[in-house]
Short mmCIF file of C-alpha atoms and ligand atoms in Angstrom, two decimals:
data_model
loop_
_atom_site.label_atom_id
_atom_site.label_comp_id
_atom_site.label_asym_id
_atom_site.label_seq_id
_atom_site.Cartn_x
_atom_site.Cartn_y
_atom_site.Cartn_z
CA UNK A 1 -19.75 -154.98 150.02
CA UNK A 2 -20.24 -152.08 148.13
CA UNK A 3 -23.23 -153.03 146.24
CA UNK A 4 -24.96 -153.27 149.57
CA UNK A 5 -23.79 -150.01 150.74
CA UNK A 6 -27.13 -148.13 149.47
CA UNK A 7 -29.39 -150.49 150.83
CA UNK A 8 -27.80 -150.63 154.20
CA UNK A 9 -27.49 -146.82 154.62
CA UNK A 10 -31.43 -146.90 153.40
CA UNK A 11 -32.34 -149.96 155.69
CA UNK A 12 -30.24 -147.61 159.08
CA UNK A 13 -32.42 -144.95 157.60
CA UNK A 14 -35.64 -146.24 157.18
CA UNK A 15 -35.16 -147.76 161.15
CA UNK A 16 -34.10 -144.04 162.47
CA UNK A 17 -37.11 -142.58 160.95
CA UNK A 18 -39.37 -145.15 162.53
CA UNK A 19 -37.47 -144.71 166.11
CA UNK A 20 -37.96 -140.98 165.80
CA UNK A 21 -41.43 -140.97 164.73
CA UNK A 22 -42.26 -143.29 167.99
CA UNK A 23 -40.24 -141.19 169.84
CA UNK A 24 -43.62 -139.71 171.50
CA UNK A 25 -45.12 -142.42 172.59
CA UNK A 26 -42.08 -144.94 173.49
CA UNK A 27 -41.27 -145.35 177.13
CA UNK A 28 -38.61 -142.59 178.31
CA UNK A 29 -36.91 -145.26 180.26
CA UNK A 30 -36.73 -149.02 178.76
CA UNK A 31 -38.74 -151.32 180.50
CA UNK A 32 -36.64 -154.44 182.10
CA UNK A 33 -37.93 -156.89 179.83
CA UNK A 34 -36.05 -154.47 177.24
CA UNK A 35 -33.04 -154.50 179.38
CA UNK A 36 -32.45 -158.17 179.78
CA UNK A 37 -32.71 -158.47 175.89
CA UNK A 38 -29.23 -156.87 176.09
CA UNK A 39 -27.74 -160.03 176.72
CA UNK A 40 -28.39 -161.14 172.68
CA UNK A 41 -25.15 -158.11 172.33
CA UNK A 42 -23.11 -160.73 174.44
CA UNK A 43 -21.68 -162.58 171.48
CA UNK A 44 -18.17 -164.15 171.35
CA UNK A 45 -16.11 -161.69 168.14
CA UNK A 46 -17.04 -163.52 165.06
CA UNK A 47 -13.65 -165.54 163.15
CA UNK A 48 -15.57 -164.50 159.84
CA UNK A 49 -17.66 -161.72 160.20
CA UNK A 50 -21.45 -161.90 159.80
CA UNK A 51 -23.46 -159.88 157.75
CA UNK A 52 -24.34 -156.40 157.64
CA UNK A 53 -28.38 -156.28 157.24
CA UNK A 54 -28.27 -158.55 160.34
CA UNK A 55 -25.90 -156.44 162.44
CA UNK A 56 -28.13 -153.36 161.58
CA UNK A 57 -31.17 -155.62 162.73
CA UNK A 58 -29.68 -156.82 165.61
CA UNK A 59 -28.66 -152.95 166.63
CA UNK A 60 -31.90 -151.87 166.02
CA UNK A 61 -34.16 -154.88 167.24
CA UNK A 62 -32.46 -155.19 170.36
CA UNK A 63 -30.59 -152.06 170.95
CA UNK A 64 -33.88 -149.29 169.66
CA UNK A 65 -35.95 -150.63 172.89
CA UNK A 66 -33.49 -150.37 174.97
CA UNK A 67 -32.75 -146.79 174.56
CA UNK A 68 -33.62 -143.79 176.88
CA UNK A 69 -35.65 -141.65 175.24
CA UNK A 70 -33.10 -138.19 175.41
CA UNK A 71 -34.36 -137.66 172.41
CA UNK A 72 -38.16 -137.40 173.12
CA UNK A 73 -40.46 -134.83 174.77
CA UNK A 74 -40.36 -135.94 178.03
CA UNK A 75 -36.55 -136.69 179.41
CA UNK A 76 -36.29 -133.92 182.04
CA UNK A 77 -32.51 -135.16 182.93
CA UNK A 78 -29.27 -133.70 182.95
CA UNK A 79 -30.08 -130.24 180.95
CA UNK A 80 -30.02 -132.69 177.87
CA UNK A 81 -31.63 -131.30 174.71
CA UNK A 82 -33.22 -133.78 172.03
CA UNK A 83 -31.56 -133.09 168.64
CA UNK A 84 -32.76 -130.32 166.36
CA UNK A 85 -33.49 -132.30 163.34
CA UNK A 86 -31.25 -130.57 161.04
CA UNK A 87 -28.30 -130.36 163.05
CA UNK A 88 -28.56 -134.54 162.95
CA UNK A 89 -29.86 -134.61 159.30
CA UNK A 90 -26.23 -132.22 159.05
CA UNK A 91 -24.47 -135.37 160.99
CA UNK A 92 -25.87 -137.70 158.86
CA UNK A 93 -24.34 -135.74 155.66
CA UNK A 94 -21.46 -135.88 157.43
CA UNK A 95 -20.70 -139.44 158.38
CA UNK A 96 -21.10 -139.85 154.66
CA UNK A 97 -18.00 -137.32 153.92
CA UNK A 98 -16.10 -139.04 156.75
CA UNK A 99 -13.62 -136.36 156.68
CA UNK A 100 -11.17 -136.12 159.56
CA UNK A 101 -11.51 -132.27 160.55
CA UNK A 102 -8.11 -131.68 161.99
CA UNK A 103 -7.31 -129.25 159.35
CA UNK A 104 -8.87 -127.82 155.65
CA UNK A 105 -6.18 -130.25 153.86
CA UNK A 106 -7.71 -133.11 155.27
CA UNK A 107 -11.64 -131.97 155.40
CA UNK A 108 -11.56 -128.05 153.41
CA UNK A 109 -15.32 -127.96 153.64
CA UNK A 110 -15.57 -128.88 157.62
CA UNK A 111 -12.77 -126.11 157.90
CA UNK A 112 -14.61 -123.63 156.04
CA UNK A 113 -18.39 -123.99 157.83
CA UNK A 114 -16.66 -124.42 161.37
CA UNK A 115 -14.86 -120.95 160.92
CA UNK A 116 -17.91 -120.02 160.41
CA UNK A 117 -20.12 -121.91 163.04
CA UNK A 118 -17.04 -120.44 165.18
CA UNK A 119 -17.96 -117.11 164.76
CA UNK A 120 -21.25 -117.17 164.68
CA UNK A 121 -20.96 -118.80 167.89
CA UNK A 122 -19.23 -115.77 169.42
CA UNK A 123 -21.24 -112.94 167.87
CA UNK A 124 -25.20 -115.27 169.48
CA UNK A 125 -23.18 -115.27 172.92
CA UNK A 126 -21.72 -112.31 172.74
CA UNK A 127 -18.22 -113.11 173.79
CA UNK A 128 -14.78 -111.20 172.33
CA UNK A 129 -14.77 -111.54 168.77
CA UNK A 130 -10.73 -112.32 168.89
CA UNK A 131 -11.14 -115.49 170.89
CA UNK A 132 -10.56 -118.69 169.20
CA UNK A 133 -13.02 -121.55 169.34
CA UNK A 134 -12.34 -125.32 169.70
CA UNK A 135 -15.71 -127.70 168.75
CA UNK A 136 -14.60 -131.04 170.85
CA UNK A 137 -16.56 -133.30 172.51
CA UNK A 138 -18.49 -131.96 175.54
CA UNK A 139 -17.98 -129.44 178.14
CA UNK A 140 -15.88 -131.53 180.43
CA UNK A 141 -12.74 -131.55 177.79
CA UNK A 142 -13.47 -128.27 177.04
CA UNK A 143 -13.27 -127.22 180.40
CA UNK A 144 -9.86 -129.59 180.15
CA UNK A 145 -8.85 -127.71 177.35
CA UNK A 146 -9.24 -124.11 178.43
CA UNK A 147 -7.79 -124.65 182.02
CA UNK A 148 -4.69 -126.62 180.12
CA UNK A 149 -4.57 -122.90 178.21
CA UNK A 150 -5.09 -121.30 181.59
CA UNK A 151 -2.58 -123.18 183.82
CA UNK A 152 0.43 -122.63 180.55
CA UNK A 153 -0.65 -118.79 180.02
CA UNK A 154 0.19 -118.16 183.74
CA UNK A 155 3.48 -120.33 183.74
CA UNK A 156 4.61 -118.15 180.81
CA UNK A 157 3.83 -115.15 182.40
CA UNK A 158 5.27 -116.61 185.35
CA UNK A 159 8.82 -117.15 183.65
CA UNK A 160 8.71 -121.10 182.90
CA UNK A 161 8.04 -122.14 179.63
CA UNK A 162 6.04 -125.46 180.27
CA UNK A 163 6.14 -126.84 176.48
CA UNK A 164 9.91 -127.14 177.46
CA UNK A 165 10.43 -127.78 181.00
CA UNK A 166 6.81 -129.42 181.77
CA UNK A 167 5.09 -128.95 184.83
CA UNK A 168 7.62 -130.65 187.49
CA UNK A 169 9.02 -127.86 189.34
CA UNK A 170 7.10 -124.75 187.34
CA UNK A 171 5.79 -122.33 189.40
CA UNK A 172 3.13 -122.85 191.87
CA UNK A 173 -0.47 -122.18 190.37
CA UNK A 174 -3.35 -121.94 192.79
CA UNK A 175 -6.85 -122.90 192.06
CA UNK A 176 -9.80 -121.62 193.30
CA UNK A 177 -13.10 -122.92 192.41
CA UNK A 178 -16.30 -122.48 193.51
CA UNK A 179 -18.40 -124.44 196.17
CA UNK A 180 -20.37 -125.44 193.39
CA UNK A 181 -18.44 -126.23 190.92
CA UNK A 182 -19.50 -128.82 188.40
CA UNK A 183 -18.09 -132.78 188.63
CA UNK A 184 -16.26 -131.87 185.66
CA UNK A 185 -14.50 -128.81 186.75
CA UNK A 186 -12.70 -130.70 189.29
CA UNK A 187 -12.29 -133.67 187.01
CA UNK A 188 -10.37 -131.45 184.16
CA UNK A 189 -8.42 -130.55 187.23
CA UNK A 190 -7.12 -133.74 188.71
CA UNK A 191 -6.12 -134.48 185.03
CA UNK A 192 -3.99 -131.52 184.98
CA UNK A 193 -2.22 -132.74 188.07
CA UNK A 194 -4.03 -130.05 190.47
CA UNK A 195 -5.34 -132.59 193.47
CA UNK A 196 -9.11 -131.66 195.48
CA UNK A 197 -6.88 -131.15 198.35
CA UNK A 198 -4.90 -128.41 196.48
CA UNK A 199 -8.09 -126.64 195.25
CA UNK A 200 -9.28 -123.38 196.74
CA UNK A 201 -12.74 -123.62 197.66
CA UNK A 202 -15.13 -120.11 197.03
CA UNK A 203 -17.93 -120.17 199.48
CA UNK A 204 -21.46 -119.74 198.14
CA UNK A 205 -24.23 -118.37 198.86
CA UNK A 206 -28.08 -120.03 199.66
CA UNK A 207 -28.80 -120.04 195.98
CA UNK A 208 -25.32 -121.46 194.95
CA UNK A 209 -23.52 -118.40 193.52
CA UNK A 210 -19.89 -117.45 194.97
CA UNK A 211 -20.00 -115.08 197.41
CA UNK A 212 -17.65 -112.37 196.90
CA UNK A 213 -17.39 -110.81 200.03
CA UNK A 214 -15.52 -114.50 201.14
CA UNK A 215 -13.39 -115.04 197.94
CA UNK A 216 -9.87 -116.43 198.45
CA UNK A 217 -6.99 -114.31 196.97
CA UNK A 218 -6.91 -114.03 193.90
CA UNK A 219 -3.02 -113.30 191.97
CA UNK A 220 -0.91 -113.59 189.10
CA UNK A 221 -0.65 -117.18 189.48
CA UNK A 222 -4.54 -118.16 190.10
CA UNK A 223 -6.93 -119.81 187.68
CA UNK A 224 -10.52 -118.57 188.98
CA UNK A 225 -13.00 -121.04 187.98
CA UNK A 226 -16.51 -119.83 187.40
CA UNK A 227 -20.29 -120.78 186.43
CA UNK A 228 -22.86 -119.95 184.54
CA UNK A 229 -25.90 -122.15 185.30
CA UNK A 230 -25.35 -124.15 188.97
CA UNK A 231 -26.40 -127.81 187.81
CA UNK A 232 -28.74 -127.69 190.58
CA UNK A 233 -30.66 -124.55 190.65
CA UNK A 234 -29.25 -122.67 186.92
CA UNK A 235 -28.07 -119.89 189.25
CA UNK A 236 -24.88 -117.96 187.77
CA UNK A 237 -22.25 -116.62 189.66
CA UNK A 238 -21.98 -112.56 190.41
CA UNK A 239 -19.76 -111.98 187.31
CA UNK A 240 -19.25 -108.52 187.37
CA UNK A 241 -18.44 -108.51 191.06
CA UNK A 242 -16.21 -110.76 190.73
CA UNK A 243 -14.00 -110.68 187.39
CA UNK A 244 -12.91 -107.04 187.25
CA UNK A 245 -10.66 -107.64 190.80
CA UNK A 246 -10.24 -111.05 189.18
CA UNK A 247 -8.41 -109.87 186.12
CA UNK A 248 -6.60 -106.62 187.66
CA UNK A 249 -5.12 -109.22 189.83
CA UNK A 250 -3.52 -111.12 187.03
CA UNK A 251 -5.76 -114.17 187.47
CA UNK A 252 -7.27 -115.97 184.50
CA UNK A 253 -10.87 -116.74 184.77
CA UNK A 254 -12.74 -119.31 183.20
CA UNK A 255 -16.69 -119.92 183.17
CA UNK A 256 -18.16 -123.20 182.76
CA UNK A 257 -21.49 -122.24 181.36
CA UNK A 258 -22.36 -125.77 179.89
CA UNK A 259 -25.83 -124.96 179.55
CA UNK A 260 -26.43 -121.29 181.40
CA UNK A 261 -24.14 -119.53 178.59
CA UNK A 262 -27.20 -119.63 176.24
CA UNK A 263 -28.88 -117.28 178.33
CA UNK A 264 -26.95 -114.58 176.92
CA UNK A 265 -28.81 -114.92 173.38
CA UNK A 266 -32.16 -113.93 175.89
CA UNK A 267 -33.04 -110.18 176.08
CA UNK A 268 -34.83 -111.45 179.48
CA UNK A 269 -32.14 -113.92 180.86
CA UNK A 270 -28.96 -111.74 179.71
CA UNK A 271 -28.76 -109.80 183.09
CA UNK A 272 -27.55 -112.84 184.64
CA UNK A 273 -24.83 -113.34 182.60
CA UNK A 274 -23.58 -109.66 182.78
CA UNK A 275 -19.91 -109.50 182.51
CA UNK A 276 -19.15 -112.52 181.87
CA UNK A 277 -17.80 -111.69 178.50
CA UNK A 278 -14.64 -110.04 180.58
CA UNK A 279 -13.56 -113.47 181.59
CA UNK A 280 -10.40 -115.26 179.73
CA UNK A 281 -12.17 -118.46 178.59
CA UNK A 282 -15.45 -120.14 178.60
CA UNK A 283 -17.34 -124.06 177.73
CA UNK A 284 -20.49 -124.19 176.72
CA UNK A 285 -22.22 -127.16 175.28
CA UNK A 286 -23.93 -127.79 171.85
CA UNK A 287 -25.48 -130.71 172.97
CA UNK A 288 -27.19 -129.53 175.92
CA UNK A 289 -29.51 -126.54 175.49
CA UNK A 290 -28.67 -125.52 171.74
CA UNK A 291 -30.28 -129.02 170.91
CA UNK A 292 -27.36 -130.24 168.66
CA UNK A 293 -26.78 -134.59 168.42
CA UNK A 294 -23.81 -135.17 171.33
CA UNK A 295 -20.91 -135.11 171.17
CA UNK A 296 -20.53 -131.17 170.70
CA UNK A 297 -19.32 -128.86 173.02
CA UNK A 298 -17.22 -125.68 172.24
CA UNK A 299 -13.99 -124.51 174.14
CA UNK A 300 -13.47 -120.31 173.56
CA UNK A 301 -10.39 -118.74 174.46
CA UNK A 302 -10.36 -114.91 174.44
CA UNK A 303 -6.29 -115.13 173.61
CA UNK A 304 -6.11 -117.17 169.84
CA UNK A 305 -2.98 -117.60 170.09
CA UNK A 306 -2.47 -119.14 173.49
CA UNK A 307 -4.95 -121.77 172.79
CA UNK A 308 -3.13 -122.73 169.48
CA UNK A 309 -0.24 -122.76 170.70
CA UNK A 310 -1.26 -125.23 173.93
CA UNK A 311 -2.80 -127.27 171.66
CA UNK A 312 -0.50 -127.38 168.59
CA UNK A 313 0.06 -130.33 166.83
CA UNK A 314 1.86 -129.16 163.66
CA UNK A 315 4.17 -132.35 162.33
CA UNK A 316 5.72 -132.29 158.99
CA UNK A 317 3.63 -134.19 157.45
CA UNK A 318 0.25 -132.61 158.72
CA UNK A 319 0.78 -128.41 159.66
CA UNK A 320 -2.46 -126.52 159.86
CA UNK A 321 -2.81 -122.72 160.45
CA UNK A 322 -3.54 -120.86 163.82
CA UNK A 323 -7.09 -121.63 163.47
CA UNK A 324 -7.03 -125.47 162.41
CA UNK A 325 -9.27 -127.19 164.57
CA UNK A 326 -7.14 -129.94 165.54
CA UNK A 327 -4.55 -126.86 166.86
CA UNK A 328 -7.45 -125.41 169.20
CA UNK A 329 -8.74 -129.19 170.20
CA UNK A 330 -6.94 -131.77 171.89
CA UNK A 331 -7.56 -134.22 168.57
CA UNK A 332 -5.54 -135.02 165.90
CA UNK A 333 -8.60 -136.83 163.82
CA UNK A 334 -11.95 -135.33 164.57
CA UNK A 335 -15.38 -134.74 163.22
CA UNK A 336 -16.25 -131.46 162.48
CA UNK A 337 -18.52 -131.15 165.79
CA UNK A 338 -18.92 -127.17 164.14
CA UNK A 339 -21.30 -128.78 161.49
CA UNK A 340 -24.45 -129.15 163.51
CA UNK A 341 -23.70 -125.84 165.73
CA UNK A 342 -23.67 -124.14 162.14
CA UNK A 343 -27.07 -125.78 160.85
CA UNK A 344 -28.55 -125.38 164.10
CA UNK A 345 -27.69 -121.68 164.03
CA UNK A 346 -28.60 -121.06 160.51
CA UNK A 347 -31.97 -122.46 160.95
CA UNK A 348 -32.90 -121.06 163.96
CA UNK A 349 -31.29 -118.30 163.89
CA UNK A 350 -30.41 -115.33 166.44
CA UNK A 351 -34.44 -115.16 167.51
CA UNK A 352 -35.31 -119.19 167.04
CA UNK A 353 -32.39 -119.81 169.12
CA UNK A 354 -33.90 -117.08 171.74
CA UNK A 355 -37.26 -118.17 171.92
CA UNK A 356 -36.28 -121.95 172.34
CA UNK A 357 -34.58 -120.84 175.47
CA UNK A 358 -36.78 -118.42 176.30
CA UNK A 359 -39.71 -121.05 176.02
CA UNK A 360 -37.93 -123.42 178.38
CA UNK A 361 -37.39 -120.86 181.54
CA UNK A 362 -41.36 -119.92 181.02
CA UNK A 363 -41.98 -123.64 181.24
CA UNK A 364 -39.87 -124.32 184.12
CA UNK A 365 -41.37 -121.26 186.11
CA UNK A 366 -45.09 -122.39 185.57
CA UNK A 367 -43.69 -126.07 186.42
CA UNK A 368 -42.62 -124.65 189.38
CA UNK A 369 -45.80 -123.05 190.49
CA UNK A 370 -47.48 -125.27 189.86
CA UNK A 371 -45.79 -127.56 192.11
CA UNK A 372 -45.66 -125.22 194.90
CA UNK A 373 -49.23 -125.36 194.55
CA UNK A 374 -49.58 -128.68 195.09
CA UNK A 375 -47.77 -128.73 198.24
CA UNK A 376 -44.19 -129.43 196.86
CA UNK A 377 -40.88 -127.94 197.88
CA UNK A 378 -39.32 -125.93 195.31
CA UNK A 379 -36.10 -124.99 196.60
CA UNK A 380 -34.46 -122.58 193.61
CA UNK A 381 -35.94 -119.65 192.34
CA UNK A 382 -35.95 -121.03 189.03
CA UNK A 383 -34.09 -118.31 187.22
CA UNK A 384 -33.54 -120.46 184.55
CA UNK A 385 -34.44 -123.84 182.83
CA UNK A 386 -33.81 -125.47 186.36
CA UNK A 387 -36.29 -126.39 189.14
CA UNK A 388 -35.26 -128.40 191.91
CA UNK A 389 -37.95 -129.86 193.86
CA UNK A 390 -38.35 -132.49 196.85
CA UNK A 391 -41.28 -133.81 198.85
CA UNK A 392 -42.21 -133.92 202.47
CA UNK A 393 -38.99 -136.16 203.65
CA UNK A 394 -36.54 -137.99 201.36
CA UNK A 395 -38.57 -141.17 201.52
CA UNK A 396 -41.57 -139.00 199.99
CA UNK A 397 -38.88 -137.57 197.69
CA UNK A 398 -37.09 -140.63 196.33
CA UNK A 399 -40.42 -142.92 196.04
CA UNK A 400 -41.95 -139.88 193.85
CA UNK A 401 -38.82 -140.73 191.35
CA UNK A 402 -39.35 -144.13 191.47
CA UNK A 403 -42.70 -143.95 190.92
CA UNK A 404 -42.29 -141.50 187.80
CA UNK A 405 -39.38 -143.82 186.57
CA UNK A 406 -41.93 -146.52 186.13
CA UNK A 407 -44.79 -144.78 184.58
CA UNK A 408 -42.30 -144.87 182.01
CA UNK A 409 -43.95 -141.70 181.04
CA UNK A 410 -40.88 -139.17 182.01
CA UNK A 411 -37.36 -139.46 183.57
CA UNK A 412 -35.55 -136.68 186.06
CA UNK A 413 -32.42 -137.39 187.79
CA UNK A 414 -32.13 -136.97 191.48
CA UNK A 415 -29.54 -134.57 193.09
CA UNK A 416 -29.38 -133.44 196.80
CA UNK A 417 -29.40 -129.74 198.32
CA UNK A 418 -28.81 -128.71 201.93
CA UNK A 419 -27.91 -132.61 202.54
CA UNK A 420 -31.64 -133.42 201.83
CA UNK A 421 -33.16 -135.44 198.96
CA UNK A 422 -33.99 -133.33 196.01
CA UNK A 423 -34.94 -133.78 192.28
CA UNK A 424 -34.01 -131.83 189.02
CA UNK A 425 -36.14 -131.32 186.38
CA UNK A 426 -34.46 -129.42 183.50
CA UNK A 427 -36.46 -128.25 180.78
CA UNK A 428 -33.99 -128.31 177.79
CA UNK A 429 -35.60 -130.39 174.65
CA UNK A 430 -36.98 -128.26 171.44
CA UNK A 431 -40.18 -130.90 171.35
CA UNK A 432 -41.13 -130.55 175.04
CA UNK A 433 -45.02 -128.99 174.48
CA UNK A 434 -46.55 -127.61 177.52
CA UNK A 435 -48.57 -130.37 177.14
CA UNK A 436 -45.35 -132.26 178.16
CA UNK A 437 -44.48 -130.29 181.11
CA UNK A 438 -48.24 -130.30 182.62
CA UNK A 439 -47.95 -134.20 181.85
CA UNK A 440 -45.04 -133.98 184.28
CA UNK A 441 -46.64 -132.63 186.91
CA UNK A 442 -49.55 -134.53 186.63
CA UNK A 443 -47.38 -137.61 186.91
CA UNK A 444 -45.39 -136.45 189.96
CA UNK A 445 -48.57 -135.19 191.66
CA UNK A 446 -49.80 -138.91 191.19
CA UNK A 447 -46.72 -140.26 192.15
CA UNK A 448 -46.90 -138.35 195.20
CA UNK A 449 -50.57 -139.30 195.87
CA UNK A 450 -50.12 -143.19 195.27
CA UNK A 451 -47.02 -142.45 198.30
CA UNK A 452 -48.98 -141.03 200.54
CA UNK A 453 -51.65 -143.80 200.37
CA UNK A 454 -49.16 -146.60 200.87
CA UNK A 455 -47.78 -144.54 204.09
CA UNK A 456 -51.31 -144.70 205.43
CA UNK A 457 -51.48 -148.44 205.08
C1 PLP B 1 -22.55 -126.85 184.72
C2 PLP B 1 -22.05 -128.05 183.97
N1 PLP B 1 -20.77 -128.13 183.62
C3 PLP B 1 -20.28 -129.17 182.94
C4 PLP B 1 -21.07 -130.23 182.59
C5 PLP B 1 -20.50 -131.38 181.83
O1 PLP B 1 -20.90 -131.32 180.51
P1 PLP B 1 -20.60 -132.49 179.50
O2 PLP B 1 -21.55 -133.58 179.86
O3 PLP B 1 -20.85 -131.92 178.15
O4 PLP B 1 -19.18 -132.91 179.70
C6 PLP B 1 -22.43 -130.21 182.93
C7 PLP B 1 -23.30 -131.35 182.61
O5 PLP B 1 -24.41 -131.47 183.10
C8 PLP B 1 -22.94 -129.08 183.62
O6 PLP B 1 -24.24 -129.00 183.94
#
């Protein structure tokens, strides 16, 4: 086996190199034909193994075509970002160390750049230097983590210790969470035992932010949950309305800013944001709009030590300090997720990282005008990266989607605002050209067009 191991790393190589270079021009959904060659996966588990050159074929013959291309120019879905090419080149490295990055005994170089990417991480967005930051997997089990911090830091203030006496009887802890509040908000919730039917809900206003003025109370025993970036329309919550009464309260407040925390790094798009830094926690991904390969996603916690000690997973045999990753994560075995936030950060830098972002809002507002100008609805004000469009009716709205689907030539995922039809188009990926995003509107103006003719018969 080992004797192939060159050749077969070469061979997954040499096939990656050849995906990514057709990246451009290969369909951004898989065609069906593509689809039903999935069935060749459906094999019964081999008694003796088969061999590795044809498992790498197989993965790449049939799986390559049948691939959405998230990591092209022209997936407008889900605020996903292609990957910056050396933040997977830095994965690559990486699967080659195969280091479990619970700790620097087990993977001393992951520990080292991590601390590092950790940092760096707080000083682009700003956020209190003294908070502690967990890389895991994606915003949702960040958001899982921090409110797991939130939910003991109140107990303990509260009088109940919860790493003794669990959660059966604690204290009651309210909830309140926006109107708005991302799938995964809730999600981390129920896991934590907090019901919908338990949760607060925070009225918003028509462009999806919390409205202040109709806030529940807010106490000693309340985890506020926050945004930065609504999924739908990238609008951000009124921070600094909101977190100073939030905090003298005794509340803890966390922001999901999955994507809309980068626009701190923005001169332009840092108003938004503004005190937002006061909160207790924060998510924000890696793999969304800082580009990085998924799964990456960072959990900061202004208190260090409440997050390590929530997390802790010190056993004799494998103790790490305060700031061991696999004490501020909810693994035990991990890969260091930090590796690609630090090479995407030392490569782009403060101002690359700026301008990426920066480049994406200017492209969504043109997007959006030029929509409008062909007779679409925009329904945000496209403060961000987001613009949320729909046609004449939701017939008009959905065939446009379908339409687009099957050019092959893009892909946008559909949402719904005001009860009505709607789709998103997030402009997130470092290789989207403008080219790209006029491309996109040349397609849904067709789609449109080719709708319209059918309805007339
Ligand atoms: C606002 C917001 N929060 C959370 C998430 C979940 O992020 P992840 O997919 O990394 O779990 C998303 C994903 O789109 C999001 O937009």
């Amino acid at each position: 086996m080992k004797n192939n191991e060159a050749e077969l790393v070469l061979d997954a190589d040499a096939r990656a190199q050849i995906y990514i270079a057709g990246i451009d021009s290969r369909r951004v959904f898989p065609a069906q034909s593509a689809l039903d060659a999935l069935s060749a996966f459906d094999e019964s588990l081999p008694e003796h193994g088969t061999s590795e050159s044809t498992t790498i074929a197989l993965l790449d013959e049939v799986g390559s075509p049948a691939t959405v291309a998230t990591n092209g120019p022209r997936y407008f879905g889900f605020v996903v970002g292609a990957a910056l090419p050396v933040a997977a080149a830095a994965e690559r490295l990486m699967l080659a160390w195969d280091n479990g990055a619970g700790t620097s005994m087990t993977a001393p170089a992951s520990a080292a750049i991590e601390e590092v990417a950790g940092k760096w991480i707080l000083d682009i967005l700003d956020l209190p230097r003294e908070s502690a930051v967990g890389f895991g997997t994606s915003a949702s089990v960040c958001s899982l983590t921090c409110l797991t911090a939130a939910r003991r830091a109140l107990l303990i203030r509260a009088g109940w210790n919860p790493d003794e006496n669990g959660v059966f009887g604690a204290p009651e802890i309210r909830v309140v969470i926006s109107e708005k509040s991302h799938i995964t908000i809730l999600k981390a919730l129920r896991v934590l035992g907090f019901g919908a039917s338990r949760l607060l809900v925070a009225p918003v206003d028509e462009f999806g932010r919390i409205d202040p003025a109709r806030m529940p109370l807010l106490d000693e025993r309340t985890i506020l949950c926050l945004q930065a970036g609504e999924v739908n329309t990238g609008e951000f919550d009124p921070f600094s309305e909101i977190i100073p009464k939030a905090r003298a309260a005794g509340a803890w407040v966390h922001i999901d800013g999955a994507f809309g925390l980068w626009a701190r790094v923005s001169e332009k798009l840092r108003h938004y944001t503004a005190g937002c830094e006061d909160a207790d926690s924060w998510t924000v991904d890696g793999h969304k709009w800082l580009n990085t390969p998924y799964d990456c996603a960072m959990a900061i916690c202004r208190d260090a030590t409440s997050l390590a000690e929530t997390l802790n997973s010190d056993a004799v045999y494998a103790s790490g300090s305060i700031n061991a990753q696999k004490n501020l994560t909810l693994d035990f075995s991990r890969r260091a997720r930090g590796v690609p936030v630090w090479a995407a950060l030392r490569t782009l830098g403060r101002k690359g990282v700026a301008e990426m972002v920066e480049q994406h809002c200017s492209q969504a507002s043109r997007l959006a005008e030029t929509l409008r100008a062909e007779g679409f609805e925009v329904i945000n004000r496209v403060v961000l990266n987001q613009v949320l469009v729909r046609g004449e009716t939701d017939a008009e709205t959905q065939a446009v989607q379908a339409w687009a689907h099957n050019s092959g030539e893009v892909w946008f995922g559909m949402s719904s605002w005001g009860g009505k039809a709607a789709f998103r188009l997030s402009l997130s990926s470092w290789r989207t050209s403008d080219d790209d995003v006029a491309r996109l509107a040349s397609v849904l103006i067709a789609a449109r067009h080719s709708f319209r003719l059918r309805e007339l018969g």
